Structures are given as C-alpha cells and as structure tokens.
Short mmCIF file of C-alpha atoms in Angstrom, two decimals:
data_model
loop_
_atom_site.label_atom_id
_atom_site.label_comp_id
_atom_site.label_asym_id
_atom_site.label_seq_id
_atom_site.Cartn_x
_atom_site.Cartn_y
_atom_site.Cartn_z
CA MET A 1 4.44 82.11 43.27
CA THR A 2 0.68 81.76 43.48
CA ARG A 3 -0.58 78.46 44.69
CA ILE A 4 -3.78 77.20 43.16
CA SER A 5 -5.76 74.73 45.16
CA VAL A 6 -7.91 72.31 43.27
CA PRO A 7 -10.71 70.62 45.17
CA GLY A 8 -10.41 66.87 45.32
CA ALA A 9 -12.46 64.79 42.95
CA PRO A 10 -15.65 63.42 44.46
CA ARG A 11 -15.38 59.86 45.68
CA PRO A 12 -17.26 57.45 43.41
CA GLN A 13 -20.27 55.79 44.99
CA ASP A 14 -19.43 52.17 45.88
CA ASP A 15 -22.15 51.15 48.33
CA LEU A 16 -23.91 48.15 46.77
CA LYS A 17 -27.40 49.01 48.07
CA THR A 18 -27.19 52.65 46.94
CA VAL A 19 -25.82 51.77 43.51
CA VAL A 20 -28.47 49.10 42.90
CA GLU A 21 -31.35 51.27 44.13
CA THR A 22 -30.29 54.36 42.15
CA ARG A 23 -29.44 52.70 38.84
CA THR A 24 -31.51 53.57 35.84
CA ARG A 25 -33.78 51.03 34.28
CA GLU A 26 -34.83 52.79 31.10
CA TRP A 27 -32.99 54.68 28.36
CA HIS A 28 -33.74 56.97 25.45
CA PHE A 29 -31.88 56.97 22.18
CA HIS A 30 -32.62 60.10 20.10
CA ILE A 31 -31.68 59.73 16.46
CA TYR A 32 -30.99 63.12 14.83
CA PHE A 33 -31.16 63.96 11.14
CA LEU A 34 -30.86 67.10 9.05
CA LEU A 35 -34.31 68.06 7.83
CA GLN A 36 -32.82 69.69 4.73
CA SER A 37 -31.12 66.45 3.67
CA PRO A 38 -33.38 63.92 1.94
CA THR A 39 -30.54 61.38 2.12
CA GLU A 40 -30.04 61.77 5.88
CA THR A 41 -33.79 61.77 6.53
CA ALA A 42 -34.18 58.56 4.51
CA ALA A 43 -31.27 56.94 6.39
CA ALA A 44 -32.81 57.83 9.77
CA LEU A 45 -36.21 56.44 8.78
CA ALA A 46 -34.64 53.27 7.35
CA LEU A 47 -32.82 52.74 10.65
CA ARG A 48 -36.11 53.20 12.52
CA ASP A 49 -37.86 50.63 10.29
CA ALA A 50 -34.99 48.17 10.83
CA VAL A 51 -35.28 48.59 14.64
CA LEU A 52 -39.03 47.95 14.40
CA ARG A 53 -38.51 44.79 12.31
CA LEU A 54 -35.83 43.50 14.70
CA ARG A 55 -38.08 44.16 17.71
CA ARG A 56 -40.89 42.28 15.97
CA ASP A 57 -38.52 39.38 15.31
CA GLY A 58 -37.29 39.26 18.94
CA ALA A 59 -33.76 40.65 18.62
CA PHE A 60 -34.38 43.10 21.47
CA VAL A 61 -37.01 45.28 23.11
CA ALA A 62 -36.92 48.81 21.69
CA VAL A 63 -39.91 51.10 21.22
CA PRO A 64 -39.56 53.98 18.76
CA LEU A 65 -42.23 56.59 19.37
CA HIS A 66 -44.84 56.61 16.63
CA ARG A 67 -44.10 60.31 16.08
CA VAL A 68 -41.09 61.34 14.01
CA ASN A 69 -40.20 64.98 14.65
CA LYS A 70 -39.99 66.75 11.31
CA TYR A 71 -39.03 70.00 13.03
CA PRO A 72 -37.12 70.93 16.21
CA ILE A 73 -39.10 70.01 19.32
CA GLY A 74 -38.34 70.23 23.04
CA PRO A 75 -34.57 70.20 23.58
CA HIS A 76 -33.87 68.65 20.18
CA PRO A 77 -32.60 71.07 17.49
CA ALA A 78 -33.29 69.01 14.38
CA GLY A 79 -35.39 66.25 12.97
CA SER A 80 -35.38 63.37 15.42
CA TYR A 81 -37.16 60.43 16.89
CA GLU A 82 -36.90 58.66 20.21
CA ILE A 83 -36.36 54.99 20.92
CA TRP A 84 -37.25 53.81 24.44
CA VAL A 85 -35.17 50.88 25.69
CA PRO A 86 -35.35 48.99 29.02
CA ASP A 87 -32.06 48.21 30.74
CA SER A 88 -32.44 44.53 29.83
CA SER A 89 -32.03 45.40 26.10
CA PHE A 90 -29.60 48.31 26.40
CA SER A 91 -26.47 46.44 25.29
CA GLU A 92 -28.10 44.87 22.22
CA VAL A 93 -29.70 48.13 21.07
CA PHE A 94 -26.56 50.17 21.75
CA PHE A 95 -24.39 47.83 19.70
CA TYR A 96 -26.95 47.59 16.90
CA LEU A 97 -27.26 51.38 16.60
CA ALA A 98 -23.49 51.90 16.91
CA SER A 99 -22.95 49.42 14.07
CA ASN A 100 -25.74 50.66 11.80
CA ARG A 101 -26.12 54.42 12.34
CA GLY A 102 -23.95 55.45 9.38
CA ASN A 103 -23.30 59.20 9.74
CA LEU A 104 -26.31 59.84 11.99
CA SER A 105 -25.78 61.28 15.47
CA ILE A 106 -27.54 59.63 18.41
CA LEU A 107 -28.07 61.15 21.86
CA ILE A 108 -28.30 58.51 24.60
CA HIS A 109 -29.53 59.31 28.09
CA PRO A 110 -31.11 57.55 31.06
CA LEU A 111 -34.76 58.09 31.92
CA THR A 112 -35.03 59.32 35.51
CA SER A 113 -36.95 61.94 37.47
CA GLU A 114 -34.18 64.45 36.63
CA GLN A 115 -34.74 65.05 32.93
CA ARG A 116 -32.46 68.05 32.61
CA ARG A 117 -29.54 66.28 34.31
CA ASP A 118 -30.18 63.18 32.18
CA HIS A 119 -29.84 65.24 28.98
CA GLU A 120 -27.03 67.50 30.23
CA THR A 121 -24.54 65.43 32.26
CA ARG A 122 -25.67 61.82 32.14
CA ASN A 123 -25.75 61.68 28.38
CA GLY A 124 -23.57 60.11 25.74
CA TRP A 125 -23.32 60.46 22.00
CA MET A 126 -22.71 58.25 19.03
CA GLY A 127 -21.40 60.46 16.27
CA THR A 128 -21.08 64.22 16.41
CA PRO A 129 -22.83 65.83 19.41
CA TRP A 130 -25.51 68.38 18.65
CA PRO A 131 -26.30 71.38 20.86
CA ILE A 132 -29.51 70.78 22.77
CA TYR A 133 -31.84 73.33 24.35
CA LEU A 134 -31.89 72.42 28.03
CA ASP A 135 -34.08 75.31 29.25
CA SER A 136 -37.18 73.46 28.04
CA LEU A 137 -36.58 70.55 30.42
CA PRO A 138 -37.71 70.35 34.05
CA THR A 139 -34.88 69.97 36.56
CA GLU A 140 -36.70 67.43 38.71
CA SER A 141 -40.10 65.80 39.01
CA ASP A 142 -41.63 63.73 41.78
CA GLU A 143 -41.37 60.45 39.91
CA VAL A 144 -39.92 58.82 36.84
CA PRO A 145 -42.27 59.11 33.86
CA LEU A 146 -43.31 55.54 33.11
CA GLN A 147 -43.30 54.45 29.51
CA TYR A 148 -44.88 51.22 28.27
CA PRO A 149 -45.79 49.76 31.70
CA GLU A 150 -47.69 46.98 29.91
CA LEU A 151 -44.30 45.47 29.00
CA ARG A 152 -43.41 45.07 32.71
CA LEU A 153 -39.80 46.02 31.96
CA GLY A 154 -37.54 48.79 33.22
CA TRP A 155 -39.22 50.87 35.94
CA SER A 156 -42.40 48.76 35.55
CA ALA A 157 -40.73 45.41 36.28
CA ALA A 158 -42.22 43.42 39.15
CA PRO A 159 -40.18 43.67 42.40
CA GLU A 160 -40.03 39.88 42.71
CA GLU A 161 -38.05 39.80 39.44
CA GLU A 162 -35.26 41.84 41.06
CA ILE A 163 -32.01 40.15 42.06
CA SER A 164 -31.58 40.48 45.82
CA LEU A 165 -28.54 42.17 47.34
CA ASP A 166 -27.51 38.85 48.90
CA GLU A 167 -27.67 37.15 45.50
CA ARG A 168 -25.62 39.99 43.97
CA ARG A 169 -22.98 39.58 46.71
CA LYS A 170 -22.89 35.83 46.09
CA ARG A 171 -22.43 36.34 42.34
CA GLY A 172 -19.73 38.94 42.98
CA ALA A 173 -17.83 36.55 45.26
CA GLU A 174 -18.06 33.82 42.60
CA VAL A 175 -16.63 36.14 39.95
CA GLU A 176 -13.80 37.20 42.30
CA ALA A 177 -12.97 33.56 43.03
CA LEU A 178 -12.91 32.65 39.33
CA LEU A 179 -10.62 35.59 38.53
CA ALA A 180 -8.31 35.20 41.55
CA ARG A 181 -5.62 33.38 39.58
CA ASP A 182 -5.88 35.47 36.41
CA PRO A 183 -2.89 37.84 36.33
CA GLU A 184 -4.64 40.15 33.84
CA ALA A 185 -7.72 40.72 36.03
CA ALA A 186 -7.40 43.34 38.75
CA PRO A 187 -8.64 42.10 42.13
CA ALA A 188 -11.22 44.05 44.09
CA PRO A 189 -9.81 46.07 47.03
CA ALA A 190 -9.67 44.15 50.30
CA ASP A 191 -11.19 47.09 52.24
#
C-alpha cells in the first residue's frame, strides 16, 4: 500500500497585533454585466445610481468610479464598474448589494499592496464567478494605492482614530465575560 502524506494545514494567524496591523481597510466591489444584454446593462447602471443616491443620503460611504467600463479592461472580462468602500461601511454595502444585485455577479476583494493576490485568493463573489485575467495585475507594489484620501477613511484614516491594542483587549475581555454563561457561545481557548 502506498502511503500519501499530506502536509498539515497552515496555522491561522491569531496574534492580536499582527492581525490588527495587517487587516485591510478598503475594499473593491466590481459589478459585472454582459455588454450584449441591454437588460443586464440597465440593471447594473440602475444599481450604481441607487448606490450613489444612498451615499448622498448617508446610508453608507461607497464611491463608484465615474467610469463605467463598456468593454473588458484590466483583469475584468466584461462590462463592469468598481465601487470603493472603506472598512467602516463594508457590512452595509455588502448587505445592500447582496440584497439588490438581482442576477448580476459581483467580485469583492480587499485593496492592498498585493493586487494580484487580492483578486486571485483573497476574493469573494456574489453570484456566478467570472474568469478574470490575472496576468495584467502586479504581484506586489511598495504601498497600498490610496483612493479618496480626502475622506480620511480606510487607509487614509488618522492614526489617533485607531482603537489601541489595549482597548481591543479590554473589549474582548468584556465580550468573553458577557458570554461566559451562555451555553450556545463557544469560549475562547484558555491558552
């Protein structure tokens, strides 16, 4: 009998400082539509207009690029547009798009200095995934490309607005204490 050895799965990162310092602070949502379909194109543009109205009215911060791609561009194989979202609005925008996308497919990825990895392995999809052309993306750059620094959100947020590690530990301990008697909530390992 041949024995096959399978390497162990990598251990998930659980160091608070490392996790906090390496988290992403900005996201892209790419809404795809078939260029040949007037119905799908209209649905994608209506969704974009709704996002713009909701941003104007204060529902969330989301910035669709002014440009709508009416042909494949970069890694994207179809008509598309990008919506930039800071981490502080991610949940609201994600839920809104998930609830209102209809049949449209949406690529979601973080915005970091590793664009190719962001699109290839750190991505997620709402709807049917599309093949994307990764060869056009750089593997790594020296810094994260800043978008909309005038908003002072995401990567452009002021350092004094950050929650300290000590404050995070305090909040974590408070959550653990509140959940200690709840039989449905798993306790954190004692280490």
